[in-house]
Short mmCIF file of C-alpha atoms and ligand atoms in Angstrom, two decimals:
data_model
loop_
_atom_site.label_atom_id
_atom_site.label_comp_id
_atom_site.label_asym_id
_atom_site.label_seq_id
_atom_site.Cartn_x
_atom_site.Cartn_y
_atom_site.Cartn_z
CA MET A 1 149.42 -58.03 30.89
CA ASN A 2 149.79 -61.27 28.94
CA LEU A 3 146.49 -62.56 28.16
CA LYS A 4 146.48 -66.05 27.63
CA GLN A 5 143.62 -65.31 25.19
CA ILE A 6 140.89 -63.23 24.10
CA THR A 7 136.73 -64.34 23.52
CA GLY A 8 135.12 -62.26 21.04
CA ILE A 9 131.35 -63.04 22.43
CA TYR A 10 127.95 -61.30 20.15
CA PHE A 11 124.49 -61.36 20.74
CA SER A 12 123.20 -60.55 16.48
CA PRO A 13 120.82 -61.84 14.64
CA THR A 14 121.54 -60.31 11.75
CA GLY A 15 125.19 -59.56 12.10
CA ASN A 16 126.13 -55.99 12.46
CA THR A 17 126.98 -57.17 15.67
CA LYS A 18 128.93 -60.20 15.37
CA THR A 19 130.83 -58.02 12.27
CA ALA A 20 131.93 -55.43 14.98
CA VAL A 21 132.72 -57.63 17.26
CA GLU A 22 135.44 -59.75 14.70
CA THR A 23 136.42 -56.60 13.64
CA ILE A 24 137.78 -55.12 17.30
CA THR A 25 138.81 -58.65 18.55
CA GLY A 26 141.22 -58.94 14.83
CA GLN A 27 143.27 -56.36 15.92
CA ILE A 28 143.80 -57.33 20.43
CA PRO A 29 146.84 -59.58 19.98
CA GLY A 30 146.66 -62.94 21.33
CA GLY A 31 144.66 -66.33 20.62
CA LYS A 32 141.10 -65.66 19.83
CA GLU A 33 137.93 -67.78 20.31
CA TYR A 34 134.09 -66.43 18.98
CA LEU A 35 131.67 -67.23 21.07
CA ASP A 36 127.91 -67.08 19.54
CA LEU A 37 124.66 -66.26 22.12
CA THR A 38 122.43 -65.53 19.08
CA ASP A 39 121.68 -69.36 18.09
CA PRO A 40 118.50 -71.24 19.55
CA GLY A 41 118.67 -73.49 22.25
CA LYS A 42 120.37 -74.60 26.02
CA ARG A 43 123.80 -73.15 27.27
CA PRO A 44 126.42 -74.16 29.74
CA ASP A 45 127.91 -70.92 32.02
CA TYR A 46 130.76 -70.04 30.54
CA HIS A 47 133.73 -69.26 32.80
CA PHE A 48 136.74 -66.38 32.11
CA MET A 49 139.44 -66.21 33.94
CA GLU A 50 142.11 -63.00 34.85
CA ASN A 51 144.54 -63.79 32.43
CA GLU A 52 142.01 -63.89 29.75
CA ALA A 53 140.05 -60.73 27.93
CA VAL A 54 136.05 -60.75 26.29
CA VAL A 55 135.14 -58.42 23.61
CA VAL A 56 130.91 -58.49 24.17
CA GLY A 57 128.54 -57.14 21.41
CA VAL A 58 124.26 -56.72 21.33
CA PRO A 59 122.62 -54.48 18.89
CA VAL A 60 120.43 -52.02 20.25
CA TYR A 61 116.71 -52.35 21.51
CA GLY A 62 114.35 -49.74 22.43
CA GLY A 63 118.31 -47.35 23.31
CA ARG A 64 118.68 -51.19 25.57
CA VAL A 65 120.29 -54.19 25.33
CA PRO A 66 118.24 -57.14 24.20
CA ALA A 67 116.12 -58.67 26.97
CA THR A 68 117.08 -62.52 25.51
CA ALA A 69 120.71 -61.18 24.87
CA ALA A 70 120.62 -59.69 29.11
CA GLU A 71 119.22 -63.23 29.85
CA ARG A 72 122.39 -65.68 27.92
CA LEU A 73 125.04 -62.96 29.07
CA ARG A 74 124.00 -64.20 32.65
CA LYS A 75 125.33 -67.62 31.60
CA LEU A 76 129.00 -65.32 32.21
CA HIS A 77 130.92 -65.13 34.70
CA GLY A 78 134.46 -63.50 34.80
CA ARG A 79 137.37 -63.37 37.40
CA LYS A 80 137.98 -59.51 37.57
CA THR A 81 137.94 -60.84 33.58
CA ALA A 82 138.51 -57.40 31.47
CA ALA A 83 136.15 -57.13 29.38
CA VAL A 84 135.21 -54.01 25.84
CA LEU A 85 131.93 -53.62 25.72
CA VAL A 86 130.46 -52.93 22.55
CA ALA A 87 126.64 -51.77 21.30
CA THR A 88 125.63 -51.47 17.52
CA TYR A 89 122.64 -49.83 16.64
CA GLY A 90 120.65 -48.79 13.74
CA ASN A 91 121.26 -44.69 13.60
CA ARG A 92 119.00 -43.63 15.14
CA ALA A 93 119.99 -43.80 19.22
CA TYR A 94 122.22 -46.06 21.75
CA GLU A 95 120.76 -44.69 25.18
CA ASP A 96 120.84 -46.51 28.43
CA ALA A 97 122.84 -50.09 25.79
CA LEU A 98 126.38 -49.01 26.69
CA LEU A 99 125.43 -48.60 30.56
CA GLU A 100 122.93 -51.63 30.90
CA LEU A 101 125.65 -53.93 29.26
CA LYS A 102 128.50 -52.64 31.62
CA LEU A 103 126.66 -53.17 34.91
CA ILE A 104 124.83 -56.42 33.55
CA MET A 105 129.43 -57.61 33.16
CA GLN A 106 130.71 -56.24 36.06
CA LYS A 107 127.91 -58.51 37.76
CA GLN A 108 128.91 -61.04 36.36
CA GLY A 109 132.44 -60.80 37.40
CA PHE A 110 134.14 -58.76 34.43
CA CYS A 111 136.25 -55.40 34.56
CA PRO A 112 134.86 -53.13 31.67
CA VAL A 113 138.00 -51.46 30.28
CA ALA A 114 136.70 -50.31 26.95
CA ALA A 115 133.39 -49.85 25.62
CA ALA A 116 132.11 -49.42 21.21
CA ALA A 117 128.78 -47.99 19.82
CA VAL A 118 128.83 -48.29 16.66
CA PRO A 119 126.40 -47.04 13.79
CA ALA A 120 124.62 -50.03 11.88
CA GLU A 121 122.22 -50.72 9.66
CA HIS A 122 119.05 -50.74 11.11
CA ASN A 123 117.77 -54.46 10.81
CA ILE A 124 114.12 -53.38 10.37
CA VAL A 125 114.46 -50.33 8.07
CA ARG A 126 117.07 -51.70 6.21
CA SER A 127 117.44 -48.19 3.92
CA ILE A 128 118.80 -46.60 7.10
CA ALA A 129 122.91 -47.13 7.48
CA THR A 130 122.43 -49.16 4.80
CA GLY A 131 125.53 -51.31 4.07
CA ARG A 132 127.62 -49.62 7.99
CA PRO A 133 129.55 -50.70 9.58
CA ASP A 134 131.58 -49.78 6.19
CA LYS A 135 135.03 -49.15 5.40
CA ALA A 136 135.22 -46.15 8.14
CA ASP A 137 133.13 -47.24 10.57
CA ARG A 138 135.43 -50.39 9.92
CA LYS A 139 138.21 -48.24 9.75
CA LYS A 140 138.26 -46.66 13.32
CA MET A 141 136.96 -49.57 15.08
CA LYS A 142 140.55 -51.79 14.04
CA GLN A 143 142.14 -48.48 14.91
CA PHE A 144 139.99 -48.81 18.78
CA GLY A 145 140.50 -52.08 18.76
CA ARG A 146 144.24 -51.65 18.38
CA GLU A 147 143.96 -49.05 21.31
CA VAL A 148 142.29 -51.97 23.93
CA GLY A 149 145.12 -53.73 23.03
CA LYS A 150 148.46 -51.33 23.83
CA ARG A 151 145.99 -50.52 27.16
CA PHE A 152 146.47 -53.97 28.16
CA TRP A 153 149.60 -53.93 28.30
CA GLU A 154 149.39 -51.04 29.98
CA LEU A 155 148.33 -52.81 32.72
CA ALA A 156 150.21 -55.47 33.02
CA SER A 157 152.67 -52.34 35.32
CA ASN A 158 149.99 -50.74 36.37
CA TYR A 159 147.07 -53.53 37.25
CA ARG A 160 144.18 -51.13 38.16
CA ILE A 161 140.78 -50.66 35.73
CA GLY A 162 139.32 -46.61 36.97
CA ASP A 163 135.77 -47.11 37.01
CA LEU A 164 134.96 -46.84 33.14
CA GLN A 165 132.52 -43.76 31.99
CA VAL A 166 129.69 -44.93 29.86
CA PRO A 167 126.39 -42.63 28.64
CA GLY A 168 122.71 -43.47 29.18
CA LYS A 169 121.13 -43.26 32.29
CA ARG A 170 118.94 -45.12 35.40
CA PRO A 171 116.01 -45.99 35.19
CA PHE A 172 116.68 -47.38 31.93
CA ARG A 173 114.39 -46.52 29.72
CA LYS A 174 111.36 -49.36 29.35
CA PHE A 175 111.08 -51.45 26.17
CA HIS A 176 108.42 -53.75 25.63
CA GLY A 177 108.89 -54.50 20.85
CA VAL A 178 107.92 -53.20 18.31
CA SER A 179 104.83 -54.43 16.84
CA LEU A 180 105.81 -55.01 13.17
CA LYS A 181 104.15 -58.69 12.29
CA ILE A 182 105.80 -61.01 10.11
CA LYS A 183 103.17 -62.19 7.10
CA VAL A 184 104.70 -66.07 5.20
CA GLY A 185 104.13 -65.90 1.52
CA SER A 186 103.20 -68.28 -0.30
CA SER A 187 107.06 -68.38 -1.45
CA CYS A 188 107.83 -70.84 1.59
CA ARG A 189 108.51 -73.95 1.18
CA ASN A 190 108.27 -75.00 5.09
CA CYS A 191 112.67 -75.72 4.52
CA GLY A 192 113.13 -75.23 8.32
CA THR A 193 115.79 -72.78 8.37
CA CYS A 194 114.43 -70.28 9.81
CA ILE A 195 112.93 -72.57 12.59
CA ARG A 196 116.07 -73.94 12.97
CA MET A 197 117.95 -70.61 13.35
CA CYS A 198 115.17 -68.48 15.68
CA PRO A 199 116.81 -67.07 18.54
CA VAL A 200 114.17 -68.09 20.67
CA GLN A 201 112.04 -71.42 19.44
CA ALA A 202 109.18 -68.81 18.42
CA ILE A 203 108.44 -70.78 15.20
CA SER A 204 107.02 -73.80 14.74
CA ARG A 205 108.41 -77.00 14.79
CA THR A 206 106.92 -78.43 11.63
CA ASP A 207 104.98 -75.66 9.81
CA ALA A 208 107.23 -72.03 9.45
CA ARG A 209 103.91 -70.24 8.56
CA VAL A 210 103.01 -70.74 12.39
CA MET A 211 105.03 -68.38 15.15
CA ASP A 212 104.14 -67.61 18.81
CA THR A 213 103.72 -63.36 18.68
CA GLU A 214 104.08 -63.90 22.83
CA ARG A 215 107.52 -65.19 21.95
CA CYS A 216 109.37 -63.41 18.68
CA ILE A 217 111.67 -60.87 19.56
CA THR A 218 111.23 -58.97 15.99
CA CYS A 219 115.17 -59.83 15.85
CA MET A 220 115.06 -60.26 11.22
CA ARG A 221 116.63 -62.97 11.42
CA CYS A 222 113.45 -65.11 10.15
CA MET A 223 113.65 -62.47 7.25
CA LYS A 224 117.11 -62.36 6.68
CA VAL A 225 117.86 -66.24 6.02
CA CYS A 226 115.01 -67.02 4.81
CA PRO A 227 115.87 -67.92 1.10
CA THR A 228 112.36 -67.74 -0.62
CA GLY A 229 112.54 -63.80 1.07
CA ALA A 230 108.76 -65.26 1.68
CA ARG A 231 109.25 -63.78 4.80
CA LYS A 232 108.21 -59.40 5.35
CA ILE A 233 106.60 -56.70 7.13
CA ASN A 234 103.82 -55.04 5.65
CA THR A 235 105.62 -52.17 3.45
CA MET A 236 103.15 -49.28 3.99
CA VAL A 237 103.67 -50.24 7.25
CA LEU A 238 107.72 -49.82 6.89
CA LEU A 239 107.73 -47.00 5.04
CA ALA A 240 105.81 -44.91 7.42
CA VAL A 241 108.16 -46.33 10.27
CA GLY A 242 110.89 -45.63 7.63
CA HIS A 243 109.81 -42.24 7.92
CA LYS A 244 109.19 -41.36 10.89
CA LEU A 245 113.17 -42.99 12.14
CA LYS A 246 114.43 -40.67 9.65
CA LYS A 247 112.78 -37.78 10.50
CA VAL A 248 114.58 -38.07 13.85
CA CYS A 249 118.41 -38.23 13.04
CA PRO A 250 118.81 -37.51 9.44
CA GLU A 251 122.24 -37.42 10.07
CA ARG A 252 124.80 -39.56 9.86
CA LYS A 253 126.16 -40.53 13.10
CA GLU A 254 129.81 -41.95 13.46
CA PRO A 255 131.45 -44.18 16.39
CA GLU A 256 131.52 -43.50 19.52
CA PHE A 257 134.79 -44.75 21.71
CA PHE A 258 134.83 -45.10 25.08
CA ILE A 259 138.78 -45.96 26.80
C1 FMN B 301 113.55 -54.81 17.85
C2 FMN B 301 114.79 -53.83 17.36
C3 FMN B 301 114.47 -52.46 18.01
C4 FMN B 301 115.94 -51.80 18.30
N1 FMN B 301 115.71 -50.54 18.10
C5 FMN B 301 116.61 -50.17 18.15
C6 FMN B 301 117.20 -48.92 18.73
O1 FMN B 301 116.16 -48.22 19.83
N2 FMN B 301 117.42 -47.35 18.16
C7 FMN B 301 118.73 -47.88 17.12
O2 FMN B 301 119.51 -47.58 16.27
N3 FMN B 301 118.81 -49.23 16.93
C8 FMN B 301 117.64 -49.44 16.60
N4 FMN B 301 117.78 -51.43 16.04
C9 FMN B 301 118.23 -51.89 14.85
C10 FMN B 301 119.44 -52.34 15.11
O3 FMN B 301 120.06 -52.50 16.53
C11 FMN B 301 120.77 -52.30 14.61
O4 FMN B 301 120.27 -52.71 13.74
C12 FMN B 301 121.59 -53.19 15.02
O5 FMN B 301 123.31 -53.41 14.32
C13 FMN B 301 121.14 -55.34 14.65
O6 FMN B 301 122.30 -56.20 14.87
P1 FMN B 301 122.52 -57.48 14.61
O7 FMN B 301 122.33 -57.17 12.85
O8 FMN B 301 123.42 -57.54 15.56
O9 FMN B 301 121.09 -58.12 15.06
C14 FMN B 301 116.71 -51.71 16.58
C15 FMN B 301 116.47 -53.51 15.78
C16 FMN B 301 115.58 -54.38 16.15
C17 FMN B 301 115.11 -55.64 16.05
#
């Protein structure tokens, strides 16, 4: 298949998924475009043709595709467009996320051809998998990207895509969000960075200290982008969560690829 264009698509509040999608997409021969589904606001529907491919990535929240990402993925429409699926997760587990992503993309008219589950720095407890994806992970992702590129060429002679098998089971795990509160300290200058960048517009347009906790998806983006470090989660609470997580997944997980 001579691909006209490869589009790297991601929902990535703190950047890990963006890195993974860009690393993999970069190795697939063909013209590249990127589509960021993280920012708030209205977006159009996007249409993709049979001679295109997408690499689509989401972070794992509670073993699932984040509901906000799922909603935005429904703006994508394929016409038997090949799709490479990517899920990044904070070294605990990705559970049903890849299967859910596969089913969403199939429903939207895409043909999932390959998938990757990539351990990445846990964006809530950053002492878990710190700095990942690291050099070794990037090397493996690049190798995977090259293999996917070859697979697209093979498909040219025999355009039959089998059913991609990924881990996960139905009914999917239930996830109702994490009960962590983000506090805003006195160093907040109300500069508006977090207001503009919150994926779900959960921060008041006029006062960054005021948050709609019902709307907040605890994606950690506001904490990451705050130029004065004014937004924080209580240290003791974070230590307790970190302790619990390290107990259930003490070992380094490696990227997994399905092709
Ligand atoms: C609300 C929430 C839930 C999460 N749930 C999981 C999980 O179930 N398993 C896991 O290993 N990591 C989990 N993580 C960690 C993220 O999946 C991980 O840090 C991811 O790479 C973040 O992607 P991003 O930088 O593209 O936003 C969770 C993070 C958040 C914010």
